PDB file of C-alpha atoms in Angstrom:
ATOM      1  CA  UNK A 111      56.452 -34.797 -60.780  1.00 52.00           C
ATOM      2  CA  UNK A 112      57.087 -35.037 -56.919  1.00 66.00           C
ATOM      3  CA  UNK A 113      61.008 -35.367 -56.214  1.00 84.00           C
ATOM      4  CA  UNK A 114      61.896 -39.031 -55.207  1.00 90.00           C
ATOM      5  CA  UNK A 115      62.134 -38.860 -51.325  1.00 95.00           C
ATOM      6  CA  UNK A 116      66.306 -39.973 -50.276  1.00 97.00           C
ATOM      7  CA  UNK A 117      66.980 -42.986 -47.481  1.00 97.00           C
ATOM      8  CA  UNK A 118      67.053 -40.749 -44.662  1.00 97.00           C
ATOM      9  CA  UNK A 119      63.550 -39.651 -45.544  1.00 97.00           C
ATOM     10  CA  UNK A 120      62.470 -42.923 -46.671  1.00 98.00           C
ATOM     11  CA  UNK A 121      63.486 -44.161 -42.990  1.00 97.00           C
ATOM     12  CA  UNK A 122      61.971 -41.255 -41.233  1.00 97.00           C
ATOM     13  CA  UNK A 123      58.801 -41.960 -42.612  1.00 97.00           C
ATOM     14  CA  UNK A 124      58.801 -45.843 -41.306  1.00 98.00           C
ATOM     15  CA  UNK A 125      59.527 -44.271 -37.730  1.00 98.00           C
ATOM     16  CA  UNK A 126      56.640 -42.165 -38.288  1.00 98.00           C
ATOM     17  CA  UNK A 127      54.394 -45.110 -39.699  1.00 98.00           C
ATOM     18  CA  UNK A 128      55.966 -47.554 -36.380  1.00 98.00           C
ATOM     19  CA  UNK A 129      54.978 -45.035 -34.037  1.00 97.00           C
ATOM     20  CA  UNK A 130      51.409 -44.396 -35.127  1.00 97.00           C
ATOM     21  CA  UNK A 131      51.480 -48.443 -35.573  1.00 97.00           C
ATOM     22  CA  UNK A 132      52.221 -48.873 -31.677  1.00 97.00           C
ATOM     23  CA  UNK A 133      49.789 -46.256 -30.370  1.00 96.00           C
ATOM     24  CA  UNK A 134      47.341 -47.715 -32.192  1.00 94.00           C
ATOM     25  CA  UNK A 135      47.816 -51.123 -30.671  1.00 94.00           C
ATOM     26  CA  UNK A 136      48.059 -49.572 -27.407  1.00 94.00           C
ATOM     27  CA  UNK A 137      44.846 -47.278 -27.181  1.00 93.00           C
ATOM     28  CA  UNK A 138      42.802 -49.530 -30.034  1.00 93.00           C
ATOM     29  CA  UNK A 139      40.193 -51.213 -28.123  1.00 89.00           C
ATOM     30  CA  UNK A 140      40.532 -54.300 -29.551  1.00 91.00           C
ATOM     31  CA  UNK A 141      43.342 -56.402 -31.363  1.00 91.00           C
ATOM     32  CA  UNK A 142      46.174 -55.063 -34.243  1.00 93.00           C
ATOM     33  CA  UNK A 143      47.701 -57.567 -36.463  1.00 95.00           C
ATOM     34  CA  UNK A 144      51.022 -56.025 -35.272  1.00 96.00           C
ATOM     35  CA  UNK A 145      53.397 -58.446 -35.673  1.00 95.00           C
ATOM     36  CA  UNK A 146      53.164 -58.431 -39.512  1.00 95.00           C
ATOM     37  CA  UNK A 147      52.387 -55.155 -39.628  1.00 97.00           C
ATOM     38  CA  UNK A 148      55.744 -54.254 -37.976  1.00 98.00           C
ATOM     39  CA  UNK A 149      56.961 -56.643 -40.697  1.00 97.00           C
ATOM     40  CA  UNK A 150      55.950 -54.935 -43.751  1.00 98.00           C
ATOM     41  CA  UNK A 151      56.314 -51.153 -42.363  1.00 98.00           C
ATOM     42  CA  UNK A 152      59.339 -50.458 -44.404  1.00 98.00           C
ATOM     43  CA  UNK A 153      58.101 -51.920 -47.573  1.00 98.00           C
ATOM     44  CA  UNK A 154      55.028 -50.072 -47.376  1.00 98.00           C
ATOM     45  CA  UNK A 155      57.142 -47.026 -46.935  1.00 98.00           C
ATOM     46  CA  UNK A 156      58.888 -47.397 -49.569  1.00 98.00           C
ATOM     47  CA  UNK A 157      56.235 -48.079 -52.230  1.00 98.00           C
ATOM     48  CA  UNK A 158      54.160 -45.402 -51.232  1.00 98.00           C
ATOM     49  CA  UNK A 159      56.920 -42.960 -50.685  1.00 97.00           C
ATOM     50  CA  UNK A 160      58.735 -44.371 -53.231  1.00 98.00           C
ATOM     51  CA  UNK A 161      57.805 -46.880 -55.724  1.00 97.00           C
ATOM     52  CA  UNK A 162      54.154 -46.502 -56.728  1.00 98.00           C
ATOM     53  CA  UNK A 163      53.043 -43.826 -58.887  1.00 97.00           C
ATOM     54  CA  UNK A 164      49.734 -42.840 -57.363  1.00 97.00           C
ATOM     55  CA  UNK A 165      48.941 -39.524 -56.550  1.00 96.00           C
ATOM     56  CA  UNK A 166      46.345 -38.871 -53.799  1.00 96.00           C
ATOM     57  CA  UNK A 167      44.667 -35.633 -55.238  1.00 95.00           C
ATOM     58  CA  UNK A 168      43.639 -37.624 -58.393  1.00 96.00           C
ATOM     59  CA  UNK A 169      43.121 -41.514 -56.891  1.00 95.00           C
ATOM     60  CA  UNK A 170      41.380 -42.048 -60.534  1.00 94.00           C
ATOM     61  CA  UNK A 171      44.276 -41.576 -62.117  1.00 96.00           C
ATOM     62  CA  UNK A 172      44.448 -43.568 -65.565  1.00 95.00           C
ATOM     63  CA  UNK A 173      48.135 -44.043 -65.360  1.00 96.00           C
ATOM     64  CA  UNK A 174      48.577 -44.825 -61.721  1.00 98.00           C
ATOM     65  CA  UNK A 175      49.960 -48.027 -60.317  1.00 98.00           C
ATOM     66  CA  UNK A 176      47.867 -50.478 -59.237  1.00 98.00           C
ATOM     67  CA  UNK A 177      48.433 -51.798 -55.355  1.00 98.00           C
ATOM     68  CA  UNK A 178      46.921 -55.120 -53.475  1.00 98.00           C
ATOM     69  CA  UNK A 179      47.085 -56.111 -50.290  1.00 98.00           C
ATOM     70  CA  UNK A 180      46.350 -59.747 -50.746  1.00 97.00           C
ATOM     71  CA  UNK A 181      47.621 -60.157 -46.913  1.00 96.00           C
ATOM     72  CA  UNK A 182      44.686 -57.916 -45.677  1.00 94.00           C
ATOM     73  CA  UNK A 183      45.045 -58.476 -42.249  1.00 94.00           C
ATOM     74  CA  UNK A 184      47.565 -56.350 -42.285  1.00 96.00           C
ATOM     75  CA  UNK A 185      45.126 -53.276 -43.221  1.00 97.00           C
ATOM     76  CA  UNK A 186      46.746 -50.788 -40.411  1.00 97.00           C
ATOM     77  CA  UNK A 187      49.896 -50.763 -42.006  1.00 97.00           C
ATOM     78  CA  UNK A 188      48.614 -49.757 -45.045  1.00 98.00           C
ATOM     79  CA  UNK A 189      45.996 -47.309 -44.032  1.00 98.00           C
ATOM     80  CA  UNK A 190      48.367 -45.681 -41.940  1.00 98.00           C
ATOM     81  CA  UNK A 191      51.390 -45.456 -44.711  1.00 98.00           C
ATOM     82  CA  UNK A 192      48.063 -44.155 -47.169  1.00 97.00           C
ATOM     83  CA  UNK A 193      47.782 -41.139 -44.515  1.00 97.00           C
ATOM     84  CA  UNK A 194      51.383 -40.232 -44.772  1.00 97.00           C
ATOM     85  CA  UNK A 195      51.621 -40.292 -48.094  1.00 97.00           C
ATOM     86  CA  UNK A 196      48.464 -37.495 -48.310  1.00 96.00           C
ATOM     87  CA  UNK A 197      45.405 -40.003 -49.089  1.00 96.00           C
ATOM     88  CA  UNK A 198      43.539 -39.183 -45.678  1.00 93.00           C
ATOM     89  CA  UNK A 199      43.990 -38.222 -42.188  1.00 95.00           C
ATOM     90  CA  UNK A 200      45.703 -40.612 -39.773  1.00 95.00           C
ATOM     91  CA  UNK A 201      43.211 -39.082 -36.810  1.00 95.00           C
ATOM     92  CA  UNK A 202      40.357 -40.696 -38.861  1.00 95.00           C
ATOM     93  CA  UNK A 203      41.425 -43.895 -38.718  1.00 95.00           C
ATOM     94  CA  UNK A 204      42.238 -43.807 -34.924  1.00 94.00           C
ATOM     95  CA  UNK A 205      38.358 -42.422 -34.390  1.00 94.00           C
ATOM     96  CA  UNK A 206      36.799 -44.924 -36.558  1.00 94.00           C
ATOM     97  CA  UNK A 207      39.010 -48.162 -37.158  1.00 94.00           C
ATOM     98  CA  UNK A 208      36.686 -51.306 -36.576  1.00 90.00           C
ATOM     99  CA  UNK A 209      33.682 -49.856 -35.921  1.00 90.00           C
ATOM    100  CA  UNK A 210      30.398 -50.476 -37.817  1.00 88.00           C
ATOM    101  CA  UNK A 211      30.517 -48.703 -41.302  1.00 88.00           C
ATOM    102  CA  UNK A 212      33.685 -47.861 -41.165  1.00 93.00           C
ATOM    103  CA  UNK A 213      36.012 -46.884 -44.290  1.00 94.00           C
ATOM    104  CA  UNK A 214      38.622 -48.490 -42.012  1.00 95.00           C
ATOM    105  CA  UNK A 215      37.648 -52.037 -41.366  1.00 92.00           C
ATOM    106  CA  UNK A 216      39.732 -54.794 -40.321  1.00 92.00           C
ATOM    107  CA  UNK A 217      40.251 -55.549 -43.725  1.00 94.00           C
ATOM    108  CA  UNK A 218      40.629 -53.102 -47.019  1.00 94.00           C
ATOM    109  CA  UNK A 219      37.479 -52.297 -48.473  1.00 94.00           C
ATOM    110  CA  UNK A 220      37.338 -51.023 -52.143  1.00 93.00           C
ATOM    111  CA  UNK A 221      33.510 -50.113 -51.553  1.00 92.00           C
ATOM    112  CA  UNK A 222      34.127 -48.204 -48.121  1.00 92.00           C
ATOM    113  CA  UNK A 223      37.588 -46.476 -48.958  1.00 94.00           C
ATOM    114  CA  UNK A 224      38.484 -44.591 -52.018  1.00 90.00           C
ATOM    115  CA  UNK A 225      42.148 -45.568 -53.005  1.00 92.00           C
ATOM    116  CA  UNK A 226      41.963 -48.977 -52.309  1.00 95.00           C
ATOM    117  CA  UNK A 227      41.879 -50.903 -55.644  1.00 95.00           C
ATOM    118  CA  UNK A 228      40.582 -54.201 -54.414  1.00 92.00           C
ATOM    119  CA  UNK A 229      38.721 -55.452 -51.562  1.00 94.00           C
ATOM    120  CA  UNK A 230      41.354 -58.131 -49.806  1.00 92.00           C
ATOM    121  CA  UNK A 231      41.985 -61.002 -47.095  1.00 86.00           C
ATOM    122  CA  UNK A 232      41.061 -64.007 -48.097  1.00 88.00           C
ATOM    123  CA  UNK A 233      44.448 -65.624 -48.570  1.00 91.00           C
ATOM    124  CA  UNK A 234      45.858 -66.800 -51.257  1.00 91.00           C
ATOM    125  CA  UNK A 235      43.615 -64.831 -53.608  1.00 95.00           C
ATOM    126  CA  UNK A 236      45.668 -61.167 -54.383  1.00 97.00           C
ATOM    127  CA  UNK A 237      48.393 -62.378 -56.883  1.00 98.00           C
ATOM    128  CA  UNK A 238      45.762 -63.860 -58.936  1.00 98.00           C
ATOM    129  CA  UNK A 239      43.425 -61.025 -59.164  1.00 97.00           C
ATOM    130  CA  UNK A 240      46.801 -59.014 -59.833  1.00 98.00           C
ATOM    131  CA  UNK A 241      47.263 -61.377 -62.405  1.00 98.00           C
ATOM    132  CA  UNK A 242      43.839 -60.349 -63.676  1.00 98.00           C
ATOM    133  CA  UNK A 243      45.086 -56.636 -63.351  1.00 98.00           C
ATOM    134  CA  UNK A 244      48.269 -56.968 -65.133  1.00 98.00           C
ATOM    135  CA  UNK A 245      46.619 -58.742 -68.312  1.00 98.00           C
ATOM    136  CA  UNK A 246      43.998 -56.155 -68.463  1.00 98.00           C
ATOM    137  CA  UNK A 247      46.452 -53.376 -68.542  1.00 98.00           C
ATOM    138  CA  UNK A 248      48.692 -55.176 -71.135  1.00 97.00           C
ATOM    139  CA  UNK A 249      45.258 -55.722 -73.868  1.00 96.00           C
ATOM    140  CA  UNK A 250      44.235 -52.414 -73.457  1.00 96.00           C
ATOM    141  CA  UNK A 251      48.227 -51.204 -73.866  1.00 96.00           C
ATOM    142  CA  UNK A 252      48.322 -49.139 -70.681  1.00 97.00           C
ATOM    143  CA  UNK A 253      52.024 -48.611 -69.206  1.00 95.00           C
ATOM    144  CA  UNK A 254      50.999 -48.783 -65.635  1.00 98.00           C
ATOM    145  CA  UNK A 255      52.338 -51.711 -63.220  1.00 98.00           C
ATOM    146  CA  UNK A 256      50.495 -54.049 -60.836  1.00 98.00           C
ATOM    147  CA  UNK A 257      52.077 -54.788 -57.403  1.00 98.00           C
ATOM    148  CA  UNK A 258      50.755 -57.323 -55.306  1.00 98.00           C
ATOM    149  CA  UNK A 259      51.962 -57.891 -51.713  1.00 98.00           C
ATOM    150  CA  UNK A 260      51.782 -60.885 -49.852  1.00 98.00           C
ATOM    151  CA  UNK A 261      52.973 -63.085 -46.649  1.00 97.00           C
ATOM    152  CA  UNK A 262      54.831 -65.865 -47.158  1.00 96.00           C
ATOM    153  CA  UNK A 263      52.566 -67.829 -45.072  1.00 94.00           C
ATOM    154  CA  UNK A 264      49.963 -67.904 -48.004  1.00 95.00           C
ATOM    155  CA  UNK A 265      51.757 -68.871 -50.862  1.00 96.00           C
ATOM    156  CA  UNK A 266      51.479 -71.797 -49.059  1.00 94.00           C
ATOM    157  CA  UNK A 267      48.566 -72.107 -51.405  1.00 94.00           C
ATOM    158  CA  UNK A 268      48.508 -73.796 -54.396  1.00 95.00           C
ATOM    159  CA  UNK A 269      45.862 -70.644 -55.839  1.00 97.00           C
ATOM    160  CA  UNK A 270      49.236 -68.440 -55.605  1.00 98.00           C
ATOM    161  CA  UNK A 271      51.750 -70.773 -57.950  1.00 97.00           C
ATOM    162  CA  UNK A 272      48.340 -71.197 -60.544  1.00 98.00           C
ATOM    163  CA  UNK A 273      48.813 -67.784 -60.788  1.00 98.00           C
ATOM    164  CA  UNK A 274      52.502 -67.616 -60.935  1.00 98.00           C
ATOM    165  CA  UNK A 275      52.186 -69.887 -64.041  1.00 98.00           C
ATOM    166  CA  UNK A 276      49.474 -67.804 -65.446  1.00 98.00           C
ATOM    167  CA  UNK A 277      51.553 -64.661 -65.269  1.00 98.00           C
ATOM    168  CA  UNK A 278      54.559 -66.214 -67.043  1.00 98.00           C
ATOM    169  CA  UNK A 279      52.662 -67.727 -69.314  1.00 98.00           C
ATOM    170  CA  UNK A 280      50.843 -64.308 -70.438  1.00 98.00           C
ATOM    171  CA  UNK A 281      54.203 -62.592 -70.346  1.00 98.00           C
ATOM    172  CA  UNK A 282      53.079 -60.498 -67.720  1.00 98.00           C
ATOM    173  CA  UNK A 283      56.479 -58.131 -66.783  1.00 98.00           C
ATOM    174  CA  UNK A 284      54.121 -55.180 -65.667  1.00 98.00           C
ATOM    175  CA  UNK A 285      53.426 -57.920 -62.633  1.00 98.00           C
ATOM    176  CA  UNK A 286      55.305 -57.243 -59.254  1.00 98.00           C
ATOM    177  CA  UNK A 287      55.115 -60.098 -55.851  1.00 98.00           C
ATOM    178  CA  UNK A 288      56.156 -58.449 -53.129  1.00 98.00           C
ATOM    179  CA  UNK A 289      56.872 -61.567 -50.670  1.00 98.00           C
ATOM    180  CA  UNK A 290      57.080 -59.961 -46.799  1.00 98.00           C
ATOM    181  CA  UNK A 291      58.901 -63.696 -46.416  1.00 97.00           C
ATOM    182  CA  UNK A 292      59.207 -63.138 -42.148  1.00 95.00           C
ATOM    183  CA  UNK A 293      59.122 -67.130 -41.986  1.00 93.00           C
ATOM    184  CA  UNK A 294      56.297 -67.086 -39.624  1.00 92.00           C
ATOM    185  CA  UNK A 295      52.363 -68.239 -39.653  1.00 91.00           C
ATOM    186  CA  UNK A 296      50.318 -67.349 -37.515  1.00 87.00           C
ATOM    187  CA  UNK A 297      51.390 -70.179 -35.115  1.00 87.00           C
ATOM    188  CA  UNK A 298      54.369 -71.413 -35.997  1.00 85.00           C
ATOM    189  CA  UNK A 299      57.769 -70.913 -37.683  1.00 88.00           C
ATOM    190  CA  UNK A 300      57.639 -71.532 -41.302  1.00 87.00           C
ATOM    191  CA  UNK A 301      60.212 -74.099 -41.812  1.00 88.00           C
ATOM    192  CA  UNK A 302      58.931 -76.272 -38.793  1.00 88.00           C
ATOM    193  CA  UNK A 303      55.943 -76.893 -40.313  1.00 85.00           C
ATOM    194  CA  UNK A 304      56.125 -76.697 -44.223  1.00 88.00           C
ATOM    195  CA  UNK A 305      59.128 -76.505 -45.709  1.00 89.00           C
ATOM    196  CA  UNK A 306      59.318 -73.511 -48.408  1.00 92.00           C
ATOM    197  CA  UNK A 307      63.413 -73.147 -48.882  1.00 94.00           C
ATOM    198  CA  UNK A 308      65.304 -72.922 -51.258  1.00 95.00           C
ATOM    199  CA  UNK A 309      62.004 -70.106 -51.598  1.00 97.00           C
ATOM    200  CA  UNK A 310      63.644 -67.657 -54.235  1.00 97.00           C
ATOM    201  CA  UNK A 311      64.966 -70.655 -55.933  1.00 97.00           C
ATOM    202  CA  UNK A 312      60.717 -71.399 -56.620  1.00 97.00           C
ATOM    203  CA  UNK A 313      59.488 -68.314 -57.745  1.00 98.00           C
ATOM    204  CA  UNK A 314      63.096 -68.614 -60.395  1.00 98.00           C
ATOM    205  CA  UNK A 315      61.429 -72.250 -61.401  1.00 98.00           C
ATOM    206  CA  UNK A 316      58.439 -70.723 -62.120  1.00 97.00           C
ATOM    207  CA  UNK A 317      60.111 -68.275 -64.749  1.00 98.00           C
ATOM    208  CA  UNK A 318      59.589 -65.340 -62.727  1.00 98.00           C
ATOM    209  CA  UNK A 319      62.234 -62.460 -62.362  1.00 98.00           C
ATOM    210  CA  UNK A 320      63.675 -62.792 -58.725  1.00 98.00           C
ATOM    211  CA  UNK A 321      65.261 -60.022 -56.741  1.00 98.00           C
ATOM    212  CA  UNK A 322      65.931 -60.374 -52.974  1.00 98.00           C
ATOM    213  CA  UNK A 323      66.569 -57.799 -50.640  1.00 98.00           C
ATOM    214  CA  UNK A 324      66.548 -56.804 -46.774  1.00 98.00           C
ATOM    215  CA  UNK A 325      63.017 -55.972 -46.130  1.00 98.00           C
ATOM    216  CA  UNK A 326      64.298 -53.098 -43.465  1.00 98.00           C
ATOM    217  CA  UNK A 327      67.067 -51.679 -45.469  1.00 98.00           C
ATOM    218  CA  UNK A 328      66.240 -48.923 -47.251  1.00 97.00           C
ATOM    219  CA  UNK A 329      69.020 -48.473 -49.823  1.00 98.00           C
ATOM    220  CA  UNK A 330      67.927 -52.416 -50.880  1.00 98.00           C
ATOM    221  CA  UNK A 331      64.690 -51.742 -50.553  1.00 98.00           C
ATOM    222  CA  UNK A 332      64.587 -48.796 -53.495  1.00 98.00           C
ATOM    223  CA  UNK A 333      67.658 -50.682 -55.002  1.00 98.00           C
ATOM    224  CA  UNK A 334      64.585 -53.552 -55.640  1.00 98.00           C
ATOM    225  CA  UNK A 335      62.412 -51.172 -56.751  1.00 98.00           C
ATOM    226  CA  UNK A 336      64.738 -49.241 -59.051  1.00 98.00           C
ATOM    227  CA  UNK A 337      65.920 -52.712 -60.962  1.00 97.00           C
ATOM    228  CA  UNK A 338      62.400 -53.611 -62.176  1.00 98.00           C
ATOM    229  CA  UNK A 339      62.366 -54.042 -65.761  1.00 96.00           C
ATOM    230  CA  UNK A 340      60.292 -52.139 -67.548  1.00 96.00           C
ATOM    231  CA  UNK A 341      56.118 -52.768 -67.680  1.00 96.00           C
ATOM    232  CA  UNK A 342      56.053 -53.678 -71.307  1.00 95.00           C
ATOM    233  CA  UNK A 343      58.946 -56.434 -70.159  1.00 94.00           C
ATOM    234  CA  UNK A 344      57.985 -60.262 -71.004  1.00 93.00           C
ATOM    235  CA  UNK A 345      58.635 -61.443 -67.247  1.00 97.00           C
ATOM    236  CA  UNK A 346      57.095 -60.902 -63.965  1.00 98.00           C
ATOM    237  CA  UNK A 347      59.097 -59.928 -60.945  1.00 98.00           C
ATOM    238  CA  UNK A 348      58.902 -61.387 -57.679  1.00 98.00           C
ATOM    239  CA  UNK A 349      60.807 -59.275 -54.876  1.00 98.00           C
ATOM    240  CA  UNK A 350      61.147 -61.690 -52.084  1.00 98.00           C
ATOM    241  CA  UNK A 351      61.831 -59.420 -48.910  1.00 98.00           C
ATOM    242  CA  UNK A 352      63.191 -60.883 -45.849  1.00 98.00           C
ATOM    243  CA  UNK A 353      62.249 -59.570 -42.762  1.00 98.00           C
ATOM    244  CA  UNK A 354      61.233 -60.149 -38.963  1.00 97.00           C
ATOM    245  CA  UNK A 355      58.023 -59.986 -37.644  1.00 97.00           C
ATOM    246  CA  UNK A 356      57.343 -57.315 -34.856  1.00 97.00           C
ATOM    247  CA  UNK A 357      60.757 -55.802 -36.393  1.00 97.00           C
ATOM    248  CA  UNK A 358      61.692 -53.061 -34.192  1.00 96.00           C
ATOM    249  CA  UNK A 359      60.361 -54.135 -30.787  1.00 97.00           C
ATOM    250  CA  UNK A 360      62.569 -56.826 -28.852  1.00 97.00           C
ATOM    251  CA  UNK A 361      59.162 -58.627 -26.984  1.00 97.00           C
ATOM    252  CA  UNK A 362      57.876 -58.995 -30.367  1.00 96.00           C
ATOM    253  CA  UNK A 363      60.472 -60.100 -32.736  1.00 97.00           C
ATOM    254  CA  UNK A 364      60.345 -63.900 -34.352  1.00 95.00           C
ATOM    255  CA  UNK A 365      57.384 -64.347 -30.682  1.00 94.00           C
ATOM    256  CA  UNK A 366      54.339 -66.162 -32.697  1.00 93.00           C
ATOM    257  CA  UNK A 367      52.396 -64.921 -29.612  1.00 93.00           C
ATOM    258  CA  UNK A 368      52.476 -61.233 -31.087  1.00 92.00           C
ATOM    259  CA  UNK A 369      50.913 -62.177 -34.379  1.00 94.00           C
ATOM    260  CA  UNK A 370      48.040 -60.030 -32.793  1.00 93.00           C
ATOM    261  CA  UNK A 371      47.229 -58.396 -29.823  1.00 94.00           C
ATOM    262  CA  UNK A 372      46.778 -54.846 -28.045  1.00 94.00           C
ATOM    263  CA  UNK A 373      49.514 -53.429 -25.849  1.00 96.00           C
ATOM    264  CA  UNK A 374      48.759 -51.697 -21.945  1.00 95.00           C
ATOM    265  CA  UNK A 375      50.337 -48.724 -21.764  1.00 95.00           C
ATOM    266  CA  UNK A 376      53.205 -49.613 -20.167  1.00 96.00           C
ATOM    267  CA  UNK A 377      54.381 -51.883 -22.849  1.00 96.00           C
ATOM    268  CA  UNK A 378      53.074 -49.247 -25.423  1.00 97.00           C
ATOM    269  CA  UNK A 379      55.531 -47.287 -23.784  1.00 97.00           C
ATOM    270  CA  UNK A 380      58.216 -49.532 -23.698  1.00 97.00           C
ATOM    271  CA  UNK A 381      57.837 -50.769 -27.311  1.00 97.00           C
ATOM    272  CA  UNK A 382      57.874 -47.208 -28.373  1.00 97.00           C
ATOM    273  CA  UNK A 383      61.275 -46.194 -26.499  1.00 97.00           C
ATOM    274  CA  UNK A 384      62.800 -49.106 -28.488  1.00 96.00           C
ATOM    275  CA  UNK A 385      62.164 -48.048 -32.062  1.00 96.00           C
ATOM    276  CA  UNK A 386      63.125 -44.628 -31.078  1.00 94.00           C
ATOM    277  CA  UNK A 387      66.498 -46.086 -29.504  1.00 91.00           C
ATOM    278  CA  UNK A 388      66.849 -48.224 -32.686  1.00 81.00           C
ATOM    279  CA  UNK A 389      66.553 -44.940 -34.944  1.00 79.00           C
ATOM    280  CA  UNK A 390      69.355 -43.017 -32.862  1.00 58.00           C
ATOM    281  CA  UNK A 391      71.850 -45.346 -33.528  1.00 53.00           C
ATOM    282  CA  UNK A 392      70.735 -45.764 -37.483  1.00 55.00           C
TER     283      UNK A 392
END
């Protein structure tokens, strides 16, 4: 087994994973889903780094974790934290991302790319086929978990608390939510327009096992991940992160303008002399 990586690793790696973020968005000919991407770099970090037993020499792995990204616009990220953690080459995805027949596309694609367990972005839809997952893996009395990130912009939808009930109800504790709760849609703040406070309070309503963290903070991050009960557990945990979109970059933070978009060069630049400034004085 692979040692566990420590924080200062952990945080290297979401530099690394920022940085290949931005220069995508800057020489991508076309537009990144940055903001939330920025949003969820530390989270991804930490699961694949971290959190998710997977191993990408053996991606059939019987015993492996499963891992959705039910906000699939936010595919980048995820590619990009796959390539770090060894499941293909980062130069790949820069030569091929969004281009016809693609393993890249804008979206994860179980049929195009190896590794990815479900095919993902229509919102609203990845906790329940987690849910689906989960109670597969508990018949057949397999030990593996099922995490399931989202935005908090789509559990909006009333699909999401169905299966929130449904995984309490089947007793489903090998069931991780992973809530990137930023507090933005994609144009407009959160609580301006529907009103989800007290928001761990819901997911604690709905029986679930709440934990709630910094979604930048490393230490709370793996802290999270390190409390989950164990997979043959009788309640689902929701891990409700909160974080800012376009973390790391000032132009972007909490502006509903960069909830996609391509960079010139000079603000490439620019955005990447901040998140290296931001790492010196970590």
């Amino acid at each position: 087994m692979l040692e566990k990586p420590t924080i200062a690793q952990l945080e290297t790696n979401a530099y690394e994973l920022r940085k290949k973020l931005l220069t995508m968005c800057g020489t991508y000919d076309g537009i990144v889903h940055i903001g939330g991407d920025l949003s969820i770099a530390d989270i991804l970090t930490v699961l694949f780094q971290y959190g998710l037993n997977v191993d990408p020499s053996n991606i059939s792995m019987p015993t492996r974790d499963r891992f959705i990204l039910s906000k699939g616009h936010a595919a980048v990220c995820m590619y990009i934290a796959m390539s770090i953690r060894g499941f293909f080459n980062y130069d790949d995805i820069v030569r091929t991302y969004g281009k016809l027949d693609s393993a890249f596309g804008m979206h994860p694609c179980k049929v195009q790319l190896p590794g990815v367990e479900c095919s993902s972005g229509s919102l609203g839809h990845g906790l329940a086929m987690a849910v689906g997952m989960a109670m597969s893996a508990k018949q057949r009395k397999q030990s593996h978990r099922v995490f399931c990130l989202m935005g908090d912009g789509e559990t909006c939808e009333g699909s999401v608390w169905e299966a929130a009930m449904a995984a309490v109800g089947y007793n489903l504790g090998n069931l991780v939510a992973i809530i990137d709760r930023n507090g933005q849609f994609m144009t407009s703040f959160s609580e301006d327009t529907i009103k989800l406070e007290p928001y761990a309070g819901k997911w604690s309503a709905f029986g679930w096992n709440v934990v709630e963290c910094n979604g930048h903070d490393m230490a709370e991050l793996v802290s999270a991940v390190d409390s989950l009960p164990a997979p043959d557990s009788g309640k689902p945990t929701a891990i409700v992160c909160r974080t800012i979109k376009g973390k790391g970059v000032s132009f972007m933070e909490r502006n509903l303008g960069w909830h996609a978009g391509s960079l010139s060069e000079e603000d490439m630049q620019r955005a990447l002399d901040e998140i290296s400034a931001g790492r010196s004085v970590q």
